[in-house]
Amino acid sequence: MSQTDDRDEIPEILPLIPLRDLTLFPNLVVPLFVGRERSIEALEEAMRKGHAVALVTQREAETQDPSPGDMYEIGCVATVMQELKLPDGTAKALVEGVQRFRVTEFLQEDPYFLARVELIEEDERTDTEIEARMRALVQDFEKAAGLGKPIPQEVVVAAAGIEEPGRLADFVTFHLHLSVEDKQQILEALRPKDRLEKTARFLSKEVEILELGSKIQDRVKDQMSETQREYFLREQLKAIQQELGQTDEQQAEIEEYEEKIAQSGMPEDVEEKARKELGRLAKMPAAAAETSVIRTYLDWLTGLPWRVQDEEHLDLESAQDVLDEDHYGLEKVKERVLEYLAVHSLTDKMRGPILCFVGPPGTGKTSIGRAIARSLNRKFIRMSLGGMRDEAEIRGHRRTYVGALPGRIIQSISQAGTRNPVFMMDEVDKVGMDFRGDPTSALLEVLDPEQNDSFQDHYLEAPFDLSDVMFITTANLLDPIPPALKDRMEVIHFPGYTEEEKLHIARKYLVPKQLDENGLTPGKLDIADTALTEIIRRYTREAGVRNLERDIAAICRQVARKVVEGRKGKTRVSSRNLTDYLGPPKFSYGLAEENDEVGVATGLVWTEAGGDVIVVEATKMPGKGEVSLTGQLGDVMRESAHAAISYIRTNAETLGISPDFTESTDLHVHVPAAAIPKDGPSAGITMATSIASVLMGCPVRREVAMTGEITLRGHVLPIGGLKEKLLAAHRAGVETVLIPKENVKDLELLPEHVRDDLDIVPVETMAQVFKRALAAGCAPKRAKKRKARGTSG
Ligand code: ADP
C-alpha cells in the first residue's frame, strides 16, 4: 500500500483516539488495546467509514478522561488493519501508521472525538549532509545492537535499507527505549534533518550507556584477582542497572536472595543453579513477566530444609512410655513398633522396610504415628495419597508449565521445615487405581532407601535427600495396595476394638481429651459408663473409635455451651438422658431379627470400616427360573451367589427341593443397606443358606452368623479378615459363628474373652453349615416330608 494512495483517501474529518503511552509513526504497525468507551466508539466509526482513524498521544498517560487540551496536537493517522472484540467489551486492533497530522479543530467530544485534521506532507529529498547523517545513524544503530541491546539483526538490516531520511529516523526511534515525551519530540520534528539529528542524539546516549557498561567490564577485568571477580562483576551489574534505571529496591531484593542462598545450606550444585537463576533475575527488567517465575523458584529452593534437622534421641524405654501413655491396648502393635525403632537405632539411616499400618478408620494409626514422632523428637507430617492418580502430584510439574509447583512430597517437607520428620502417607490403598497415570513408580522411588537420597522433583530440577525421613504409610485394606509397594513394607495390623476396649479407651482417653479440648473439667461433666456403652452400641457401628470420639465431643460442646450460659454444678450424662444430647439411637443393638425367619441368613463381611454383620434375604415367587441379585453387589459377590444357586440345584434332591424349581420359580436375593457397595466371596455360604432356606421353607436360626466362600461342590473355603469379622459378630451379639475350618489358625489373634463368648464352629462342607444354621428338625435328610407339606400349604 503506497502512501500516496492512502493519502488520497484520507478524509479531513476523522474519528480520533487518544493514546496513553504509545506513539505511532507512519509506516509502522502496532497492536492497540482499546478500553475506553469513547475510543471504542471512535474505532467503530473508523471501521464503518474507510478504516482511517486519527491517533494522538496524551500528555499524561494517567489521565482517564482526556479533554482536547490534554492531548498533543501532532499525531499520526492510521488505518485499522484488523479489529478483534474481546469478551470483556474492550477491543484489540492492529493499526498501521500512514501519515502525520495536526489537529486543527475538535468537532465533537461525544460519543467519540471527531476532529478536523490537517495532513502534514513530508519532504523526503536528500542531500549530501542528510546522506551522511543517515549513514551515521545506521552505524550507531548497528553498534547499539552489537552492545547487547535487544535489537534483532533483521531490524538493523531493514534500517540500512531505508532511503527516506524522515522515515529512517521514525524507524530507529520506534525501536529505541524512549519515553513517550521523547518519542513525541521525534514525531513533532517535521523537517527530516531535525528529526535525524534528534534521533541521533537519543541513540548516541543509549550507545554511551552501553559502552560505559562494557568499559567498566574491561576495567574490572584488568584489575581484579580471581576472588574479587564476582564482587566486581556484581558492582558492574549494579552500575549498568542504575544507568538503565533499575531501582534500589530490586538490588535490595537480589542481595536478599544472595543471603538466603548462602544460608540455606543447599548442596554445591544446587547452589550453583540457584545463583544462575538469580543472575538471570538481576538482568531482567523488573516488570518482565518471567521475574515472578524465577522469584517463586528461588523462594522454593531457599525455603527447603536442606540442612535443618531435629536432633534425634532414641531411648526405647521412654519410647515405650510415650506409646503407653496415649494408647490403651494395641500390645502387638506397640511391640512391633518398638522392635522397628530398636533396629533403627542400630543402623544410621532409615534402611529397612517402611512401616505400613493397616486397619479400619479410628483404630489409632495416626495417633501411634504421632507418638512415634514424639518419642524420636521428630516433627510429624501427614499427607493423603487418596485419589492421587498422577505422577506429577508426587514429583511436581516442570517449570515450563504456567503455574508449576513442586510435588506434594517436597511441599510437605518444605512445610515441615526439617529434613528428618516422621512422614505419614495415608491411604496407600487408594493410589494409582486409575487410567490417567500411575504415581506408584514415583512413590516407590520416594520410599526406597536405596534411591531416595536423591529424590528428583520435576520442578526443583535438583535432587533432594529424603533418606533421613521416616516414612510410615497407612491403609484401610491390605489387598488394594499395589504389590510393588506392598513388597517394600512391613505391615502392622490394627484390627479394631472390642466393646470393652472401646469403653476403656473412652473412659481413660477420649473423655478426658474432649473435656480438656472443650474447656471443661470432670467437676463440670460426668459421662457415665452406661452412656458410653449406649453410644458404643446404638450410636456408632465401627471397628475404631472415631465416631465414638465425635459423639463424646458433641456432648462436651453442648455442656460447654450450657456452662457459658450460666449453668452451675455438675452435668451428669447417663443412658437415661443420652437422647437429650445425641437424639434417638442410630443403630439397633443385637440381632436384627426377633425370630427365626425363612430366607434370612446372617453373614459376616469385611469392609473398609472393619468387620460388619450383614443380612442376606432371599425370596421365591412363581416364575420361569430367573434370578435377581440386588443391594449393590460387586462382581465377585454375584458370582458367588450363582455358585450357591448351582450348588443347590445339583443337590436339590438331598435338600428336599423339587429339582425342577428353576422352571417354575423366580429367585430374588437381596443384601440390605443397598446404598453401600459390597463385594468379596466371603458371603457365599450365607447366600447359599438363605436360598436353601427359602426353597426348603425352613427357617434359619437367628443367633447363628457365618462366613466362608462356597465352591460348586459345596466345600467351604477360607476367607480373610477373620478377626475383624468375629469382633463385629461379638459386637452384634451373635452367639454362634460358623467359620471355614482352614481359618481356625487365625483364631489365635482373637482376644480371649471374645473367643470365650462366641461359640465358634469350624465347618468344611455346606452340609455342616445347613445342619448348624437351619432350624432344628429341618435337617436335609428329613426334607422330603417337609417338601410335601410345603407344596400343599
Ligand atoms: P486412624 O488414623 O486409625 O484413623 P486415629 O489415630 O485418628 O485413627 O484415632 C482416632 C482417635 O481415637 C484419636 O483421637 C486417637 O487418639 C483415639 N484412639 C485410637 N486408638 C486409641 C487407643 N488404643 N487408645 C487411646 N486412644 C485411641
PDB file of C-alpha atoms in Angstrom, residues 548-658:
ATOM      1  CA  LEU A 548     -17.388 -42.544  69.492  1.00  0.00           C
ATOM      2  CA  GLU A 549     -14.976 -39.683  69.997  1.00  0.00           C
ATOM      3  CA  ARG A 550     -17.143 -37.444  67.808  1.00  0.00           C
ATOM      4  CA  ASP A 551     -20.241 -38.168  69.875  1.00  0.00           C
ATOM      5  CA  ILE A 552     -18.381 -37.543  73.116  1.00  0.00           C
ATOM      6  CA  ALA A 553     -17.172 -34.259  71.640  1.00  0.00           C
ATOM      7  CA  ALA A 554     -20.762 -33.363  70.719  1.00  0.00           C
ATOM      8  CA  ILE A 555     -21.878 -33.887  74.334  1.00  0.00           C
ATOM      9  CA  CYS A 556     -18.946 -31.826  75.641  1.00  0.00           C
ATOM     10  CA  ARG A 557     -19.760 -28.952  73.304  1.00  0.00           C
ATOM     11  CA  GLN A 558     -23.364 -28.826  74.392  1.00  0.00           C
ATOM     12  CA  VAL A 559     -22.399 -28.873  78.033  1.00  0.00           C
ATOM     13  CA  ALA A 560     -19.738 -26.226  77.465  1.00  0.00           C
ATOM     14  CA  ARG A 561     -22.393 -24.007  75.975  1.00  0.00           C
ATOM     15  CA  LYS A 562     -24.695 -24.512  78.961  1.00  0.00           C
ATOM     16  CA  VAL A 563     -21.825 -23.669  81.295  1.00  0.00           C
ATOM     17  CA  VAL A 564     -21.165 -20.446  79.415  1.00  0.00           C
ATOM     18  CA  GLU A 565     -24.858 -19.659  79.592  1.00  0.00           C
ATOM     19  CA  GLY A 566     -24.637 -19.903  83.346  1.00  0.00           C
ATOM     20  CA  ARG A 567     -25.325 -23.467  84.358  1.00  0.00           C
ATOM     21  CA  LYS A 568     -23.880 -24.273  87.791  1.00  0.00           C
ATOM     22  CA  GLY A 569     -22.828 -27.599  89.174  1.00  0.00           C
ATOM     23  CA  LYS A 570     -22.061 -30.872  87.519  1.00  0.00           C
ATOM     24  CA  THR A 571     -23.894 -32.238  84.495  1.00  0.00           C
ATOM     25  CA  ARG A 572     -24.407 -35.970  84.523  1.00  0.00           C
ATOM     26  CA  VAL A 573     -24.988 -37.829  81.316  1.00  0.00           C
ATOM     27  CA  SER A 574     -26.154 -41.424  81.550  1.00  0.00           C
ATOM     28  CA  SER A 575     -28.017 -43.821  79.312  1.00  0.00           C
ATOM     29  CA  ARG A 576     -31.271 -42.309  80.547  1.00  0.00           C
ATOM     30  CA  ASN A 577     -30.749 -38.748  79.331  1.00  0.00           C
ATOM     31  CA  LEU A 578     -28.413 -39.528  76.433  1.00  0.00           C
ATOM     32  CA  THR A 579     -31.088 -38.857  73.796  1.00  0.00           C
ATOM     33  CA  ASP A 580     -31.256 -35.235  75.009  1.00  0.00           C
ATOM     34  CA  TYR A 581     -27.742 -34.805  73.681  1.00  0.00           C
ATOM     35  CA  LEU A 582     -27.446 -37.156  70.751  1.00  0.00           C
ATOM     36  CA  GLY A 583     -31.027 -37.661  69.585  1.00  0.00           C
ATOM     37  CA  PRO A 584     -32.533 -41.085  69.045  1.00  0.00           C
ATOM     38  CA  PRO A 585     -30.169 -44.063  68.610  1.00  0.00           C
ATOM     39  CA  LYS A 586     -28.921 -44.654  65.103  1.00  0.00           C
ATOM     40  CA  PHE A 587     -28.483 -48.424  65.196  1.00  0.00           C
ATOM     41  CA  SER A 588     -30.275 -51.282  66.794  1.00  0.00           C
ATOM     42  CA  TYR A 589     -28.131 -53.357  69.047  1.00  0.00           C
ATOM     43  CA  GLY A 590     -28.050 -57.086  68.857  1.00  0.00           C
ATOM     44  CA  LEU A 591     -29.512 -59.129  66.077  1.00  0.00           C
ATOM     45  CA  ALA A 592     -31.779 -57.611  63.519  1.00  0.00           C
ATOM     46  CA  GLU A 593     -34.303 -60.409  63.655  1.00  0.00           C
ATOM     47  CA  GLU A 594     -36.512 -61.204  66.609  1.00  0.00           C
ATOM     48  CA  ASN A 595     -37.430 -64.681  65.413  1.00  0.00           C
ATOM     49  CA  ASP A 596     -36.007 -67.356  63.198  1.00  0.00           C
ATOM     50  CA  GLU A 597     -37.080 -66.430  59.684  1.00  0.00           C
ATOM     51  CA  VAL A 598     -37.299 -68.287  56.419  1.00  0.00           C
ATOM     52  CA  GLY A 599     -34.863 -66.999  53.819  1.00  0.00           C
ATOM     53  CA  VAL A 600     -32.937 -64.633  56.097  1.00  0.00           C
ATOM     54  CA  ALA A 601     -29.345 -65.534  56.991  1.00  0.00           C
ATOM     55  CA  THR A 602     -26.720 -63.534  58.868  1.00  0.00           C
ATOM     56  CA  GLY A 603     -23.312 -63.178  57.292  1.00  0.00           C
ATOM     57  CA  LEU A 604     -20.045 -61.532  58.259  1.00  0.00           C
ATOM     58  CA  VAL A 605     -18.166 -59.333  55.836  1.00  0.00           C
ATOM     59  CA  TRP A 606     -15.096 -57.198  55.874  1.00  0.00           C
ATOM     60  CA  THR A 607     -15.328 -53.614  54.693  1.00  0.00           C
ATOM     61  CA  GLU A 608     -13.098 -50.589  54.886  1.00  0.00           C
ATOM     62  CA  ALA A 609     -14.735 -49.710  58.147  1.00  0.00           C
ATOM     63  CA  GLY A 610     -13.745 -53.056  59.633  1.00  0.00           C
ATOM     64  CA  GLY A 611     -15.812 -56.176  60.040  1.00  0.00           C
ATOM     65  CA  ASP A 612     -19.566 -55.922  59.758  1.00  0.00           C
ATOM     66  CA  VAL A 613     -22.664 -58.031  60.105  1.00  0.00           C
ATOM     67  CA  ILE A 614     -24.909 -58.260  57.073  1.00  0.00           C
ATOM     68  CA  VAL A 615     -28.227 -59.929  56.441  1.00  0.00           C
ATOM     69  CA  VAL A 616     -28.896 -61.832  53.239  1.00  0.00           C
ATOM     70  CA  GLU A 617     -32.543 -62.114  52.240  1.00  0.00           C
ATOM     71  CA  ALA A 618     -33.923 -64.492  49.651  1.00  0.00           C
ATOM     72  CA  THR A 619     -37.479 -64.896  48.412  1.00  0.00           C
ATOM     73  CA  LYS A 620     -39.083 -67.003  45.749  1.00  0.00           C
ATOM     74  CA  MET A 621     -42.077 -66.355  43.586  1.00  0.00           C
ATOM     75  CA  PRO A 622     -43.793 -68.158  40.737  1.00  0.00           C
ATOM     76  CA  GLY A 623     -41.907 -67.530  37.509  1.00  0.00           C
ATOM     77  CA  LYS A 624     -39.551 -69.100  34.997  1.00  0.00           C
ATOM     78  CA  GLY A 625     -36.318 -69.556  36.861  1.00  0.00           C
ATOM     79  CA  GLU A 626     -34.994 -66.018  36.773  1.00  0.00           C
ATOM     80  CA  VAL A 627     -32.587 -64.852  39.433  1.00  0.00           C
ATOM     81  CA  SER A 628     -32.242 -61.225  40.542  1.00  0.00           C
ATOM     82  CA  LEU A 629     -29.445 -60.058  42.803  1.00  0.00           C
ATOM     83  CA  THR A 630     -29.753 -56.629  44.372  1.00  0.00           C
ATOM     84  CA  GLY A 631     -28.071 -54.471  47.008  1.00  0.00           C
ATOM     85  CA  GLN A 632     -25.055 -53.126  45.079  1.00  0.00           C
ATOM     86  CA  LEU A 633     -23.223 -56.404  44.892  1.00  0.00           C
ATOM     87  CA  GLY A 634     -19.833 -56.457  43.259  1.00  0.00           C
ATOM     88  CA  ASP A 635     -18.924 -58.958  40.561  1.00  0.00           C
ATOM     89  CA  VAL A 636     -17.272 -61.400  42.919  1.00  0.00           C
ATOM     90  CA  MET A 637     -20.268 -61.412  45.224  1.00  0.00           C
ATOM     91  CA  ARG A 638     -22.625 -62.005  42.283  1.00  0.00           C
ATOM     92  CA  GLU A 639     -20.535 -64.888  41.113  1.00  0.00           C
ATOM     93  CA  SER A 640     -20.630 -66.497  44.500  1.00  0.00           C
ATOM     94  CA  ALA A 641     -24.423 -66.087  44.529  1.00  0.00           C
ATOM     95  CA  HIS A 642     -24.588 -68.011  41.254  1.00  0.00           C
ATOM     96  CA  ALA A 643     -22.232 -70.644  42.593  1.00  0.00           C
ATOM     97  CA  ALA A 644     -24.534 -71.014  45.598  1.00  0.00           C
ATOM     98  CA  ILE A 645     -27.574 -71.463  43.354  1.00  0.00           C
ATOM     99  CA  SER A 646     -25.786 -74.022  41.181  1.00  0.00           C
ATOM    100  CA  TYR A 647     -24.768 -75.966  44.250  1.00  0.00           C
ATOM    101  CA  ILE A 648     -28.359 -76.017  45.486  1.00  0.00           C
ATOM    102  CA  ARG A 649     -29.672 -77.088  42.089  1.00  0.00           C
ATOM    103  CA  THR A 650     -27.299 -80.022  41.855  1.00  0.00           C
ATOM    104  CA  ASN A 651     -28.130 -81.075  45.381  1.00  0.00           C
ATOM    105  CA  ALA A 652     -31.833 -80.296  45.229  1.00  0.00           C
ATOM    106  CA  GLU A 653     -32.852 -83.849  45.828  1.00  0.00           C
ATOM    107  CA  THR A 654     -30.890 -84.338  49.048  1.00  0.00           C
ATOM    108  CA  LEU A 655     -32.111 -80.977  50.249  1.00  0.00           C
ATOM    109  CA  GLY A 656     -35.668 -81.972  49.583  1.00  0.00           C
ATOM    110  CA  ILE A 657     -36.246 -79.345  46.946  1.00  0.00           C
ATOM    111  CA  SER A 658     -38.051 -80.158  43.722  1.00  0.00           C
TER     112      SER A 658
END
